[in-house]
PDB file of C-alpha atoms and ligand atoms in Angstrom:
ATOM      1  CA  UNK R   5     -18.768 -39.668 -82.920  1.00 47.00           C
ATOM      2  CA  UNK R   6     -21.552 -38.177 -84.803  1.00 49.00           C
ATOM      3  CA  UNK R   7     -23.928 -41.802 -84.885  1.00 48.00           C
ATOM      4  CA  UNK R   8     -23.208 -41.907 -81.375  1.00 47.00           C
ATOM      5  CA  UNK R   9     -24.364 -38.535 -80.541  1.00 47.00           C
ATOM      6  CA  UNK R  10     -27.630 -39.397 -82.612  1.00 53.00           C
ATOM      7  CA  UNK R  11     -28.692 -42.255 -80.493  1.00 74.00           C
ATOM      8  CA  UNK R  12     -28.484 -40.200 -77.136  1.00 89.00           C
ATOM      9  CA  UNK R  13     -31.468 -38.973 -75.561  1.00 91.00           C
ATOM     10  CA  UNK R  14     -31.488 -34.937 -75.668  1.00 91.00           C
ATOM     11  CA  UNK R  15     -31.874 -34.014 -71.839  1.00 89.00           C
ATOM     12  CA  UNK R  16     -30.158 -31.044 -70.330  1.00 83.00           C
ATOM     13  CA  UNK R  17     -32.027 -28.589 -72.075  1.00 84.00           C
ATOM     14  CA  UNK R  18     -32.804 -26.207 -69.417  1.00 88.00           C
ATOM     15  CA  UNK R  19     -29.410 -24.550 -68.379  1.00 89.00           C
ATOM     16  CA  UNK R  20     -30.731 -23.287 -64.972  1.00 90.00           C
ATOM     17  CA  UNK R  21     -31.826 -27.168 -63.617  1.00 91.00           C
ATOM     18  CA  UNK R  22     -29.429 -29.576 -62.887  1.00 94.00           C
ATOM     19  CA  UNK R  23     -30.426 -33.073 -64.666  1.00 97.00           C
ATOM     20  CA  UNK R  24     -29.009 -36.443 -63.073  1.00 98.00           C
ATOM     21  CA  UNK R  25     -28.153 -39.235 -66.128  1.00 98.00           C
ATOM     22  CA  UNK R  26     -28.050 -42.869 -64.720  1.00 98.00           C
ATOM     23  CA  UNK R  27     -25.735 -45.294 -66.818  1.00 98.00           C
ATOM     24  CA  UNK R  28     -26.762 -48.697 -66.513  1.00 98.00           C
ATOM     25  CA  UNK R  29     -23.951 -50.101 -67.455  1.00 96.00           C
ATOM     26  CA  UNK R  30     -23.506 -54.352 -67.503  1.00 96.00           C
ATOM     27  CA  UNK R  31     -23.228 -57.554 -70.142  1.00 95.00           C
ATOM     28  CA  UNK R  32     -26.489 -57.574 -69.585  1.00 97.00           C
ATOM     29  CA  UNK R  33     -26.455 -61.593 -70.818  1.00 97.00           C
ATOM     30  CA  UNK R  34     -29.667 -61.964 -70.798  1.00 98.00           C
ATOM     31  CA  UNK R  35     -30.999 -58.877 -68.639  1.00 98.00           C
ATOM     32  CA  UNK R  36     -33.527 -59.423 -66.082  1.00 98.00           C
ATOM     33  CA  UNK R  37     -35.606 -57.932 -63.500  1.00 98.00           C
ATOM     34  CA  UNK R  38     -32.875 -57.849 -60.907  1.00 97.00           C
ATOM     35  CA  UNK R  39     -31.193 -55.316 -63.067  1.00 98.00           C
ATOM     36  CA  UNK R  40     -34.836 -53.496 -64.082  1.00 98.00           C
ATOM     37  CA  UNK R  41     -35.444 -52.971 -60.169  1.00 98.00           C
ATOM     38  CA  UNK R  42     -32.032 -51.719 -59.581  1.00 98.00           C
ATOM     39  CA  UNK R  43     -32.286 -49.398 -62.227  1.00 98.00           C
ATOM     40  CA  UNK R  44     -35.790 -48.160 -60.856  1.00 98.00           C
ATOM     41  CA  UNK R  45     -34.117 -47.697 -57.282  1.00 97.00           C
ATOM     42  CA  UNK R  46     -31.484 -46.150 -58.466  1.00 97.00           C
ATOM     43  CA  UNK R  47     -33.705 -43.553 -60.570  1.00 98.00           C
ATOM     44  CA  UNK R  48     -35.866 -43.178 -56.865  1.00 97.00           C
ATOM     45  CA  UNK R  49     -32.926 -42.752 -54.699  1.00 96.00           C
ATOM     46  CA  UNK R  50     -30.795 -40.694 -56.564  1.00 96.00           C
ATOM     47  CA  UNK R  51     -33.650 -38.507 -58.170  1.00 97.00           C
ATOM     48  CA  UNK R  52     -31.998 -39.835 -61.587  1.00 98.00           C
ATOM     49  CA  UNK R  53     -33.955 -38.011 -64.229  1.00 97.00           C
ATOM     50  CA  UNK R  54     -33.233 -40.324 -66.902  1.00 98.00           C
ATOM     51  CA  UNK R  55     -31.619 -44.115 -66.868  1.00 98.00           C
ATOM     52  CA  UNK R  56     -29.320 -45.166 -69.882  1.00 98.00           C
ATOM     53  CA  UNK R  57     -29.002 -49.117 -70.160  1.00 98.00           C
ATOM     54  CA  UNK R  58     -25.924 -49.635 -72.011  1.00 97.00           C
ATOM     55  CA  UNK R  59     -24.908 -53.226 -72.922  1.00 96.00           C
ATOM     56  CA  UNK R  60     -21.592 -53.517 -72.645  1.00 94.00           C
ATOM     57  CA  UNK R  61     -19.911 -53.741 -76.218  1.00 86.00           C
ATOM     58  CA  UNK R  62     -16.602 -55.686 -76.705  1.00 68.00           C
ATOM     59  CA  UNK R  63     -15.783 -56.769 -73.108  1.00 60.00           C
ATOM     60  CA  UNK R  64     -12.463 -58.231 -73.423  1.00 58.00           C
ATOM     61  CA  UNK R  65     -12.307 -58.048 -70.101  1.00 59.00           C
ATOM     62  CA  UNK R  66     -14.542 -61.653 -70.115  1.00 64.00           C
ATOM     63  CA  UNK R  67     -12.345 -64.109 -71.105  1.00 56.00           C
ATOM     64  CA  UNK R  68     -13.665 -66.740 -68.955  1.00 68.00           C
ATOM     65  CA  UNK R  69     -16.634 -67.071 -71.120  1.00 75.00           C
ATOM     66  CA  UNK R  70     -18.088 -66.205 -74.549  1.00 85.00           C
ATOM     67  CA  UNK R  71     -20.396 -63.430 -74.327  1.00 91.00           C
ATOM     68  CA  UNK R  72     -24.047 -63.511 -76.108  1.00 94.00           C
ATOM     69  CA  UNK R  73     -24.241 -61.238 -79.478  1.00 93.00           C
ATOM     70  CA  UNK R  74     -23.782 -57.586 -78.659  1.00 94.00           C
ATOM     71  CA  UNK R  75     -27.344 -57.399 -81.096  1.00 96.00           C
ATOM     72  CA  UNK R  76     -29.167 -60.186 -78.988  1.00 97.00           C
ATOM     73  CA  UNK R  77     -28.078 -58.221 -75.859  1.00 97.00           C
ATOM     74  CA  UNK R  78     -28.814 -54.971 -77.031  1.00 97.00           C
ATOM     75  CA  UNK R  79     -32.525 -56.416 -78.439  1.00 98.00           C
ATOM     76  CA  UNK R  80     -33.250 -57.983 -75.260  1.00 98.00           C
ATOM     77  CA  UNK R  81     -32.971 -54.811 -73.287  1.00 98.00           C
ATOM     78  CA  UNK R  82     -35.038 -52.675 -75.538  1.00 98.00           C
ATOM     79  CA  UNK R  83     -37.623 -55.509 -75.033  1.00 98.00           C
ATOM     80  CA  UNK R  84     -37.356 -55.135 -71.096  1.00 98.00           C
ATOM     81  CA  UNK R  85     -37.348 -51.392 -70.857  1.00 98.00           C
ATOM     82  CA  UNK R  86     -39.688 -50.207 -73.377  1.00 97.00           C
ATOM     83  CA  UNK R  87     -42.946 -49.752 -71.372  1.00 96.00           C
ATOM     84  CA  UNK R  88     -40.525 -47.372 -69.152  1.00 97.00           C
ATOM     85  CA  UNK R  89     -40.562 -43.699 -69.906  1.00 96.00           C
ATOM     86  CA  UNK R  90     -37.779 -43.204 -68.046  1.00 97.00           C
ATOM     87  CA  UNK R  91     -35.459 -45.777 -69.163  1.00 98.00           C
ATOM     88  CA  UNK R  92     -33.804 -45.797 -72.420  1.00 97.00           C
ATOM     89  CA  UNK R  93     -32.202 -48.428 -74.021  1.00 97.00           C
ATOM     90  CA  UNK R  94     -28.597 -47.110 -75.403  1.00 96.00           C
ATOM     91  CA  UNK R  95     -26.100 -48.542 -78.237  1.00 96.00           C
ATOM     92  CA  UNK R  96     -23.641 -46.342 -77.350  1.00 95.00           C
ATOM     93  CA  UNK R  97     -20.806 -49.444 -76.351  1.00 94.00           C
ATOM     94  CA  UNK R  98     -22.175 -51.601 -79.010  1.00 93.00           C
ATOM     95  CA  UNK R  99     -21.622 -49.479 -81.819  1.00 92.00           C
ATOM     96  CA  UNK R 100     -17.713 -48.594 -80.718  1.00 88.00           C
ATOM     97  CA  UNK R 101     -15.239 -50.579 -82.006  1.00 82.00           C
ATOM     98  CA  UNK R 102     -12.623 -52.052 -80.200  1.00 81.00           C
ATOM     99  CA  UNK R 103     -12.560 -52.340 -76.821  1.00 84.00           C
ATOM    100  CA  UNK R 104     -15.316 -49.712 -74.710  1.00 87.00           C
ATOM    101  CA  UNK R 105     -13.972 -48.802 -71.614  1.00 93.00           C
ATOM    102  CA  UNK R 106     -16.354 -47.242 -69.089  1.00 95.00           C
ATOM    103  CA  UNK R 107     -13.796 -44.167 -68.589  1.00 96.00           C
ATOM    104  CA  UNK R 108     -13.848 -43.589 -72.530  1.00 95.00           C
ATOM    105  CA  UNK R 109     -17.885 -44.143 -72.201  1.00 95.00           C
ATOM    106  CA  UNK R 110     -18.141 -41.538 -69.665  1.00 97.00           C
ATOM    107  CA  UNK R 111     -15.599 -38.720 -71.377  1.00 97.00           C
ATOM    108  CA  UNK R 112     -18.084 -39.194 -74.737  1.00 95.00           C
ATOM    109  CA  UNK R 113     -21.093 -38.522 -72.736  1.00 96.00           C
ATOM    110  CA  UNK R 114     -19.362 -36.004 -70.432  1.00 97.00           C
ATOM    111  CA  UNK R 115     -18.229 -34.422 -73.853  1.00 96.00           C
ATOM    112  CA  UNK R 116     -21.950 -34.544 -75.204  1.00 95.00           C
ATOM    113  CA  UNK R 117     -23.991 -33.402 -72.617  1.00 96.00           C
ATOM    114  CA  UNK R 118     -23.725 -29.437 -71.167  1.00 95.00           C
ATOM    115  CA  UNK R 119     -22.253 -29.000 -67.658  1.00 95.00           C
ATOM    116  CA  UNK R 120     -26.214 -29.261 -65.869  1.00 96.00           C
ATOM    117  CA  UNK R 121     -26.065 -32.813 -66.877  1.00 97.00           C
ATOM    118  CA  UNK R 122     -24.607 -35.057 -64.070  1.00 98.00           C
ATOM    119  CA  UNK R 123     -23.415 -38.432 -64.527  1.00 98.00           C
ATOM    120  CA  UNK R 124     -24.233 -41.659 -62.655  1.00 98.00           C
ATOM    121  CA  UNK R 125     -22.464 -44.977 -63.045  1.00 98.00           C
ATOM    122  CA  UNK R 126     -24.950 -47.708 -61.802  1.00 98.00           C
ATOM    123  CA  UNK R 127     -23.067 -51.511 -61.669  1.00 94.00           C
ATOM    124  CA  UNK R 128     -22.824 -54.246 -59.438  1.00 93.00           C
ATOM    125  CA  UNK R 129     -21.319 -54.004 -56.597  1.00 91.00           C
ATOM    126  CA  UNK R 130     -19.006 -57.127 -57.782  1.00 89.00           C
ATOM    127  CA  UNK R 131     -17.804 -54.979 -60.994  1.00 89.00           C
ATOM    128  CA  UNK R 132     -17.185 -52.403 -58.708  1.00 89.00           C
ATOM    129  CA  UNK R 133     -14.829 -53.909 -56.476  1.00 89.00           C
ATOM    130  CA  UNK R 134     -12.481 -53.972 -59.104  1.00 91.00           C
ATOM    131  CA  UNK R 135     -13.107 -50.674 -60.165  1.00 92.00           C
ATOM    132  CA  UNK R 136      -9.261 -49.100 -59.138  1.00 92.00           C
ATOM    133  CA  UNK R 137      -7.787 -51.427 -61.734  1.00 93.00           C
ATOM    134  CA  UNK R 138     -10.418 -50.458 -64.686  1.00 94.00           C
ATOM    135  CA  UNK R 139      -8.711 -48.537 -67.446  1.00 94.00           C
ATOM    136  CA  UNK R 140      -8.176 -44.627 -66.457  1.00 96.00           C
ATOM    137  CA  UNK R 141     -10.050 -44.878 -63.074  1.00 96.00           C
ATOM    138  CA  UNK R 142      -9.187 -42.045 -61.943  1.00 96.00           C
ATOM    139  CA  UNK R 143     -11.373 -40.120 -65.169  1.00 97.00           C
ATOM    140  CA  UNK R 144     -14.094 -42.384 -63.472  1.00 97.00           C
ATOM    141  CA  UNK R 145     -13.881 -40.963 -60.283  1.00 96.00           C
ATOM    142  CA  UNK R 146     -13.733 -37.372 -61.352  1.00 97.00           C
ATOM    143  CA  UNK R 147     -16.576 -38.008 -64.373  1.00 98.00           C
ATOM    144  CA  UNK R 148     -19.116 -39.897 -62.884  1.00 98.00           C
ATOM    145  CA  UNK R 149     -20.424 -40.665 -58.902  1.00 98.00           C
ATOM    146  CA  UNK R 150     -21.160 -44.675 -59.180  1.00 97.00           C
ATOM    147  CA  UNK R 151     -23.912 -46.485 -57.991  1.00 97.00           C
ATOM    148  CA  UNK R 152     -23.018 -49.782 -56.525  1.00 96.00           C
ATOM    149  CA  UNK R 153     -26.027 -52.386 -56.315  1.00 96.00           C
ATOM    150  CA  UNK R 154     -25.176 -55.332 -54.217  1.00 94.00           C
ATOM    151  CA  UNK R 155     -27.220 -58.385 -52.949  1.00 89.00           C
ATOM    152  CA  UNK R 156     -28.850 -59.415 -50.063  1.00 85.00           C
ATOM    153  CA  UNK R 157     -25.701 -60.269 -47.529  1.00 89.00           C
ATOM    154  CA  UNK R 158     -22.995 -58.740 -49.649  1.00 91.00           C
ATOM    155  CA  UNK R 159     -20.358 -57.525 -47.393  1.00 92.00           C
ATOM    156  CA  UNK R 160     -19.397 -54.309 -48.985  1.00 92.00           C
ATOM    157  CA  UNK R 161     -16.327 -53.723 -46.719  1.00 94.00           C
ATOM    158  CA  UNK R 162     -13.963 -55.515 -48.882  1.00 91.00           C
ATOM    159  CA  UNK R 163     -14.919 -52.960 -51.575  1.00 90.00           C
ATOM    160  CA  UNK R 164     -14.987 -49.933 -49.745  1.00 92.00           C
ATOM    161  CA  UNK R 165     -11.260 -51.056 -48.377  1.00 93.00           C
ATOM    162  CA  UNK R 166      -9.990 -51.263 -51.806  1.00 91.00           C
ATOM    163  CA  UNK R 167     -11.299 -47.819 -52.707  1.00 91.00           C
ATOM    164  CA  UNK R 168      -9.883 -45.860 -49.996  1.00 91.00           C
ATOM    165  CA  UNK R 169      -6.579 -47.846 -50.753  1.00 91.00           C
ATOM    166  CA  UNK R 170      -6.366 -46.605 -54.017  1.00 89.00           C
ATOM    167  CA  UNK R 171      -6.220 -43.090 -53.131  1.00 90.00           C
ATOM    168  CA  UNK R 172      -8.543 -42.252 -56.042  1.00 92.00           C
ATOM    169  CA  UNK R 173     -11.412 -40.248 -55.237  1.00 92.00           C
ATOM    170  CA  UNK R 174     -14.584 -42.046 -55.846  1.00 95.00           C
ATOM    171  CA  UNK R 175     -18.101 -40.950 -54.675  1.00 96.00           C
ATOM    172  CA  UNK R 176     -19.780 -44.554 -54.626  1.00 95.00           C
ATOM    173  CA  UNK R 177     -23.225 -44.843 -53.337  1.00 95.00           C
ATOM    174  CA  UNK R 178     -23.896 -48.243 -52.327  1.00 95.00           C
ATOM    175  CA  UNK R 179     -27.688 -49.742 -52.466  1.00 95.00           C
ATOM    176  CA  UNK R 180     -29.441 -52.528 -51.650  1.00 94.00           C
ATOM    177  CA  UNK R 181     -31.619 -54.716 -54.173  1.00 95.00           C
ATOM    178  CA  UNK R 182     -33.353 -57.946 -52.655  1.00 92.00           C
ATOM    179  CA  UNK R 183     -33.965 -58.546 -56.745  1.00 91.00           C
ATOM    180  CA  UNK R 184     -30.863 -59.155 -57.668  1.00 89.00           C
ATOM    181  CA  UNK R 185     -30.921 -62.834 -55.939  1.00 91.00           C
ATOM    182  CA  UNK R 186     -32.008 -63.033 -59.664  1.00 95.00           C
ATOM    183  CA  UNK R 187     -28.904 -63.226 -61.701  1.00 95.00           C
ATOM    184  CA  UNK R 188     -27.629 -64.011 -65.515  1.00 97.00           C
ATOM    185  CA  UNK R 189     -25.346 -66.746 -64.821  1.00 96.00           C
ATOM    186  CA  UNK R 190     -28.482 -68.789 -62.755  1.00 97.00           C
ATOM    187  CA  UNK R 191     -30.756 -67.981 -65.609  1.00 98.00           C
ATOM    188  CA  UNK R 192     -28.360 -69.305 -68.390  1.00 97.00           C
ATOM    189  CA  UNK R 193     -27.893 -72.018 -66.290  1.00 97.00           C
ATOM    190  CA  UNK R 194     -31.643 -72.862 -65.736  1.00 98.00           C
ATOM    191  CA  UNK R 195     -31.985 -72.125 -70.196  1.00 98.00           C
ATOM    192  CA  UNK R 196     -29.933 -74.305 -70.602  1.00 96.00           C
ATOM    193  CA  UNK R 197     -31.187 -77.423 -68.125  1.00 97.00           C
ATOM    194  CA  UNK R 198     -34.835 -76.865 -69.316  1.00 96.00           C
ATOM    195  CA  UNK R 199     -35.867 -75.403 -66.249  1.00 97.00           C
ATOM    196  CA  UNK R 200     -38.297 -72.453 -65.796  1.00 97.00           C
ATOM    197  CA  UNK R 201     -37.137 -69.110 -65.946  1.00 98.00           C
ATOM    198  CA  UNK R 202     -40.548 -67.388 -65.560  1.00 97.00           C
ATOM    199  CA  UNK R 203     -41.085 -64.044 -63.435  1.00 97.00           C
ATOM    200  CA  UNK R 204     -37.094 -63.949 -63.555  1.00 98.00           C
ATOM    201  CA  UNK R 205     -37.130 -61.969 -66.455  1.00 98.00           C
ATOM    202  CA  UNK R 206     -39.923 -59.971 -68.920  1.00 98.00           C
ATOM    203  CA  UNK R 207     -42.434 -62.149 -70.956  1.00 98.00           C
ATOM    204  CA  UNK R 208     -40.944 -60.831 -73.940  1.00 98.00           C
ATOM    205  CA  UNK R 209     -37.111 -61.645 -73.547  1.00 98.00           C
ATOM    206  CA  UNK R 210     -38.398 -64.698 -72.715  1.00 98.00           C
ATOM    207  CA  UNK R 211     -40.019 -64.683 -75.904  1.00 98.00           C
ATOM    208  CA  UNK R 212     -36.375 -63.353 -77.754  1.00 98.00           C
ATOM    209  CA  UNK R 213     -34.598 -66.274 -75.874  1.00 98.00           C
ATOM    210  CA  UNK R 214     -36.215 -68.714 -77.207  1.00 97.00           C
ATOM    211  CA  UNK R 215     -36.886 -67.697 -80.731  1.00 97.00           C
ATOM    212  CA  UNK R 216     -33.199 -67.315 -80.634  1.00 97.00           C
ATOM    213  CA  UNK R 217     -32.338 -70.337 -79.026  1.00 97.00           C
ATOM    214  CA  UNK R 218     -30.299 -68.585 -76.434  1.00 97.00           C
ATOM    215  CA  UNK R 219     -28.513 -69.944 -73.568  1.00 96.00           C
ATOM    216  CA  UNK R 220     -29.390 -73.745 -74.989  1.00 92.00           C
ATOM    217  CA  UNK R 221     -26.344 -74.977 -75.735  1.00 75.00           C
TER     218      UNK R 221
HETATM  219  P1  NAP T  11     -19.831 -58.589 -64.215  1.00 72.85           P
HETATM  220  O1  NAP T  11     -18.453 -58.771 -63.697  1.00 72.85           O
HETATM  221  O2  NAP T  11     -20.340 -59.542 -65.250  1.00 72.85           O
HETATM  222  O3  NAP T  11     -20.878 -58.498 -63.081  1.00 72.85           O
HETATM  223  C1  NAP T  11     -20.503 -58.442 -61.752  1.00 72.85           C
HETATM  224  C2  NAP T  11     -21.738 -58.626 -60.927  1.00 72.85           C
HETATM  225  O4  NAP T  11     -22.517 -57.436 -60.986  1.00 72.85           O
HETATM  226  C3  NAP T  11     -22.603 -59.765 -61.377  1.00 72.85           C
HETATM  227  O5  NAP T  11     -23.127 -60.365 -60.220  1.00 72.85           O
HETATM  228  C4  NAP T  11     -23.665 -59.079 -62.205  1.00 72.85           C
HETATM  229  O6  NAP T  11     -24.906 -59.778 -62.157  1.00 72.85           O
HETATM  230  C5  NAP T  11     -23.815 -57.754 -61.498  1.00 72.85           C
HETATM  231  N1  NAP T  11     -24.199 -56.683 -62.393  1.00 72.85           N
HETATM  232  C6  NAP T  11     -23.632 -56.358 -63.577  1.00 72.85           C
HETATM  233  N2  NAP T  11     -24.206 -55.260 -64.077  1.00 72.85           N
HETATM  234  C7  NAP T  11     -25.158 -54.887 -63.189  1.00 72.85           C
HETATM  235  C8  NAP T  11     -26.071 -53.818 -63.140  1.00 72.85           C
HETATM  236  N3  NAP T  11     -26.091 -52.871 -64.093  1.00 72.85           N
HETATM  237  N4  NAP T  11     -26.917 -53.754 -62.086  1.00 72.85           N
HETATM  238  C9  NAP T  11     -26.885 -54.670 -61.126  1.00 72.85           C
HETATM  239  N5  NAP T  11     -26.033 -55.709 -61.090  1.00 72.85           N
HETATM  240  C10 NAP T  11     -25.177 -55.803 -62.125  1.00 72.85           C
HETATM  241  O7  NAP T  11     -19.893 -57.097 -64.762  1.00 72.85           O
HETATM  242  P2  NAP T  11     -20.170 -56.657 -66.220  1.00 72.85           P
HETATM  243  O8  NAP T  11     -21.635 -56.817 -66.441  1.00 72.85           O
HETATM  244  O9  NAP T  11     -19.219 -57.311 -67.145  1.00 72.85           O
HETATM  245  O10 NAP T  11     -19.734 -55.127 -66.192  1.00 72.85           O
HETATM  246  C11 NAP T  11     -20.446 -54.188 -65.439  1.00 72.85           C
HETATM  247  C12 NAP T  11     -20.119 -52.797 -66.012  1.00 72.85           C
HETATM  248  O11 NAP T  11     -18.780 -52.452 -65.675  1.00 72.85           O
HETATM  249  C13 NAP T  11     -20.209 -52.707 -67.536  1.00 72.85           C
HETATM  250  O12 NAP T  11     -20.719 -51.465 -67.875  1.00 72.85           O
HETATM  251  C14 NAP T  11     -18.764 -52.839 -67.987  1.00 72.85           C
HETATM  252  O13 NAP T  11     -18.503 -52.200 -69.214  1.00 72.85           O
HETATM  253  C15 NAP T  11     -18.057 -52.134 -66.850  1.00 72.85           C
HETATM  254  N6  NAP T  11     -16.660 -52.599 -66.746  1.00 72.85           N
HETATM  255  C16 NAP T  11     -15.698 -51.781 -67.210  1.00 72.85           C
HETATM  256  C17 NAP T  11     -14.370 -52.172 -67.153  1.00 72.85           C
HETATM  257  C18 NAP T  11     -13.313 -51.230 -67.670  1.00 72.85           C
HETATM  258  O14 NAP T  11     -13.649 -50.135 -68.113  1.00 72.85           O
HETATM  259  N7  NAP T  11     -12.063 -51.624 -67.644  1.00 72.85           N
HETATM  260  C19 NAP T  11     -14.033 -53.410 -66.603  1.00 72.85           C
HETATM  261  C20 NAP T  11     -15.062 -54.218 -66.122  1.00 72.85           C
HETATM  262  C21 NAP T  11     -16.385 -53.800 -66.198  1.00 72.85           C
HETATM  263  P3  NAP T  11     -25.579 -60.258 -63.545  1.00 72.85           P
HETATM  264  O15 NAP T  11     -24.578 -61.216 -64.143  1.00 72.85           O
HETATM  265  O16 NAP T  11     -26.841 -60.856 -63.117  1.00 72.85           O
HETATM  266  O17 NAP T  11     -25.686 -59.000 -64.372  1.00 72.85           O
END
């Protein structure tokens, strides 16, 4: 508990003013601008004073696919958001053992930060469908209001069914990011054909990709 509450950024300080945390949480396998503009939206919308990306550490929720390196994930998002003052790079999920499930995530912030500080759960909009199975949703809906991003043409009916099904309640705020026509899954797919991934993603995970050799194989 104590190394995680060293890595978070100290915000809050000013009991009288409430303070609005984004969590950007995803794989994040590789990160890429989709997920950079979405974050920056979110911040605008949402007057977010601060946005946390937070690589997802063990997800053994994936078992369709092995999942990049928690370190290589984590490194490649400090690349992208570094020239951002308002974006902070978090290892938070990386350095729990075990499974991290977003509930657990969101009772250790809500635990760390004073009562001014307000949580925000920024996903896709396709993690967030499932969102009423997730482990201890209903902490989730009374810890955090959620930010769904979805791309261009998503219907977000189906999800919005689901969630009033469930009988949970959830405060999701659903937004739109033309950007995220970018996804991982295309650019692992273009690494590993040889084809260009330029302006998809930052010069500099570019750079970490391929002195890596990510995504080749
Ligand atoms: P995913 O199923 O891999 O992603 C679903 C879709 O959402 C993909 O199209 C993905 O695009 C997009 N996406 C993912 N993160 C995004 C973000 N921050 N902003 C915009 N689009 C995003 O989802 P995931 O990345 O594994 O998980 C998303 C978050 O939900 C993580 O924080 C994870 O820990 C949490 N989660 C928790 C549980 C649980 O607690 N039981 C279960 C599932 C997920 P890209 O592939 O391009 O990113």
């Amino acid at each position: 508990m104590a190394r995680h509450e060293i890595q978070l950024p100290d915000i809050g300080g000013d009991p009288g003013r409430e303070c609005r945390l984004g969590i950007m949480g995803g794989t994040f396998d590789p990160i890429h601008y989709g997920h950079l503009v979405t974050a920056e939206q979110a911040r605008e919308a949402l007057a977010l004073d601060l946005v946390l990306f937070m690589p997802a550490g063990n997800p053994a929720f994936k078992q369709d696919r092995p999942v990049t390196d928690a370190e290589d994930r984590y490194a490649m998002t400090v690349l992208a958001t570094a020239a951002n003052p308002s974006f902070y790079a978090s290892r938070f999920e990386i350095d729990r053992s075990g499974v991290t499930y977003t509930a657990e995530t969101l009772k250790l912030l809500r635990a760390h930060y004073p009562d001014n500080v307000k949580l925000y759960f920024i996903t896709g909009a396709d993690a967030i469908i499932d969102i009423v199975t997730w482990h201890d949703a209903s902490s989730i809906a009374s810890l955090a209001t959620l930010i769904a991003a979805t791309r261009p043409g998503y219907d977000i009916s189906q999800a919005q069914a689901r969630i009033a099904q469930s009988g949970l309640d959830f405060d999701v705020r659903y937004i739109q990011i033309p950007a995220l026509a970018i996804s991982s899954t295309n650019i692992r797919d273009r690494v590993r054909l040889g084809k260009s991934i330029r302006y998809l993603t930052s010069e500099s995970v570019i750079g970490y990709m391929r002195k890596n050799r990510l995504y080749t194989v």
